[in-house]
Amino acid sequence: MNKINIQAGQIIFREGELNNSMYIITSGTVEIFFTHKNSATRLALMKKGDFFGEMALFRAKPRTATARAVMDTEMVAVESKQQLERYLLANPEFAAKMVRILADRLANTNELLISKLNEITTKEIEYQIGET
């Protein structure tokens, strides 16, 4: 794992980029955002002890958001599943935190998916009622 120092305002990665690194913040602040129709929407503000970019370790897909340092930030880059496994074994408190956060993110994604599916189903029913 490599320590990285990022200056305030510097982009860590951009939407659409391919790379496999996950980051753990040791000091500073990073914002995660995506851009839609030339408008940036903040998804999260990450601080010391937080992690981001973990999906890059598990899937070979382009980044779905951009990460930018809000203030001077020091991070550790995790570049492989093996590095992550070693880090988690050496840092069980962080491992427990990571499991809690990933479970919350999954639950939020499930809620969003169910909400969108309900919207689609409701529109289909409205459309069918309108046809008769």
Coordinates of C-alpha atoms in Angstrom, one line a residue, residues 79-129:
E79 CA -4.3 -1.6 -5.0
S80 CA -5.3 -5.2 -4.7
K81 CA -7.7 -7.5 -2.9
Q82 CA -4.7 -9.1 -1.2
Q83 CA -3.5 -5.8 0.1
L84 CA -7.0 -5.1 1.4
E85 CA -7.2 -8.5 3.1
R86 CA -3.9 -8.0 4.8
Y87 CA -4.9 -4.5 6.0
L88 CA -8.3 -5.8 7.3
L89 CA -6.6 -8.6 9.2
A90 CA -4.1 -6.2 10.8
N91 CA -6.9 -3.6 11.6
P92 CA -9.9 -5.5 12.9
E93 CA -11.7 -2.3 14.1
F94 CA -11.4 -0.9 10.6
A95 CA -12.7 -4.2 9.2
A96 CA -15.8 -4.1 11.4
K97 CA -16.4 -0.4 10.4
M98 CA -16.0 -1.4 6.7
V99 CA -18.5 -4.2 7.0
R100 CA -21.0 -1.8 8.7
I101 CA -20.6 0.9 6.1
L102 CA -20.8 -1.5 3.1
A103 CA -24.0 -3.1 4.6
D104 CA -25.5 0.4 5.0
R105 CA -24.6 1.3 1.4
L106 CA -26.1 -2.0 0.2
A107 CA -29.3 -1.4 2.1
N108 CA -29.5 2.2 0.7
T109 CA -29.0 0.8 -2.8
N110 CA -31.7 -1.8 -2.2
E111 CA -34.2 0.9 -1.0
L112 CA -33.4 3.0 -4.0
L113 CA -33.9 0.1 -6.4
I114 CA -37.2 -0.9 -4.8
S115 CA -38.4 2.7 -5.0
K116 CA -37.5 2.9 -8.7
L117 CA -39.2 -0.4 -9.4
N118 CA -42.3 0.7 -7.6
E119 CA -42.3 3.9 -9.7
I120 CA -42.1 1.9 -12.9
T121 CA -44.8 -0.5 -11.8
T122 CA -47.1 2.3 -10.8
K123 CA -46.6 4.0 -14.2
E124 CA -47.3 0.7 -16.0
I125 CA -50.5 0.3 -14.0
E126 CA -51.6 3.9 -14.7
Y127 CA -50.8 3.4 -18.4
Q128 CA -52.9 0.2 -18.5
I129 CA -55.8 1.8 -16.7

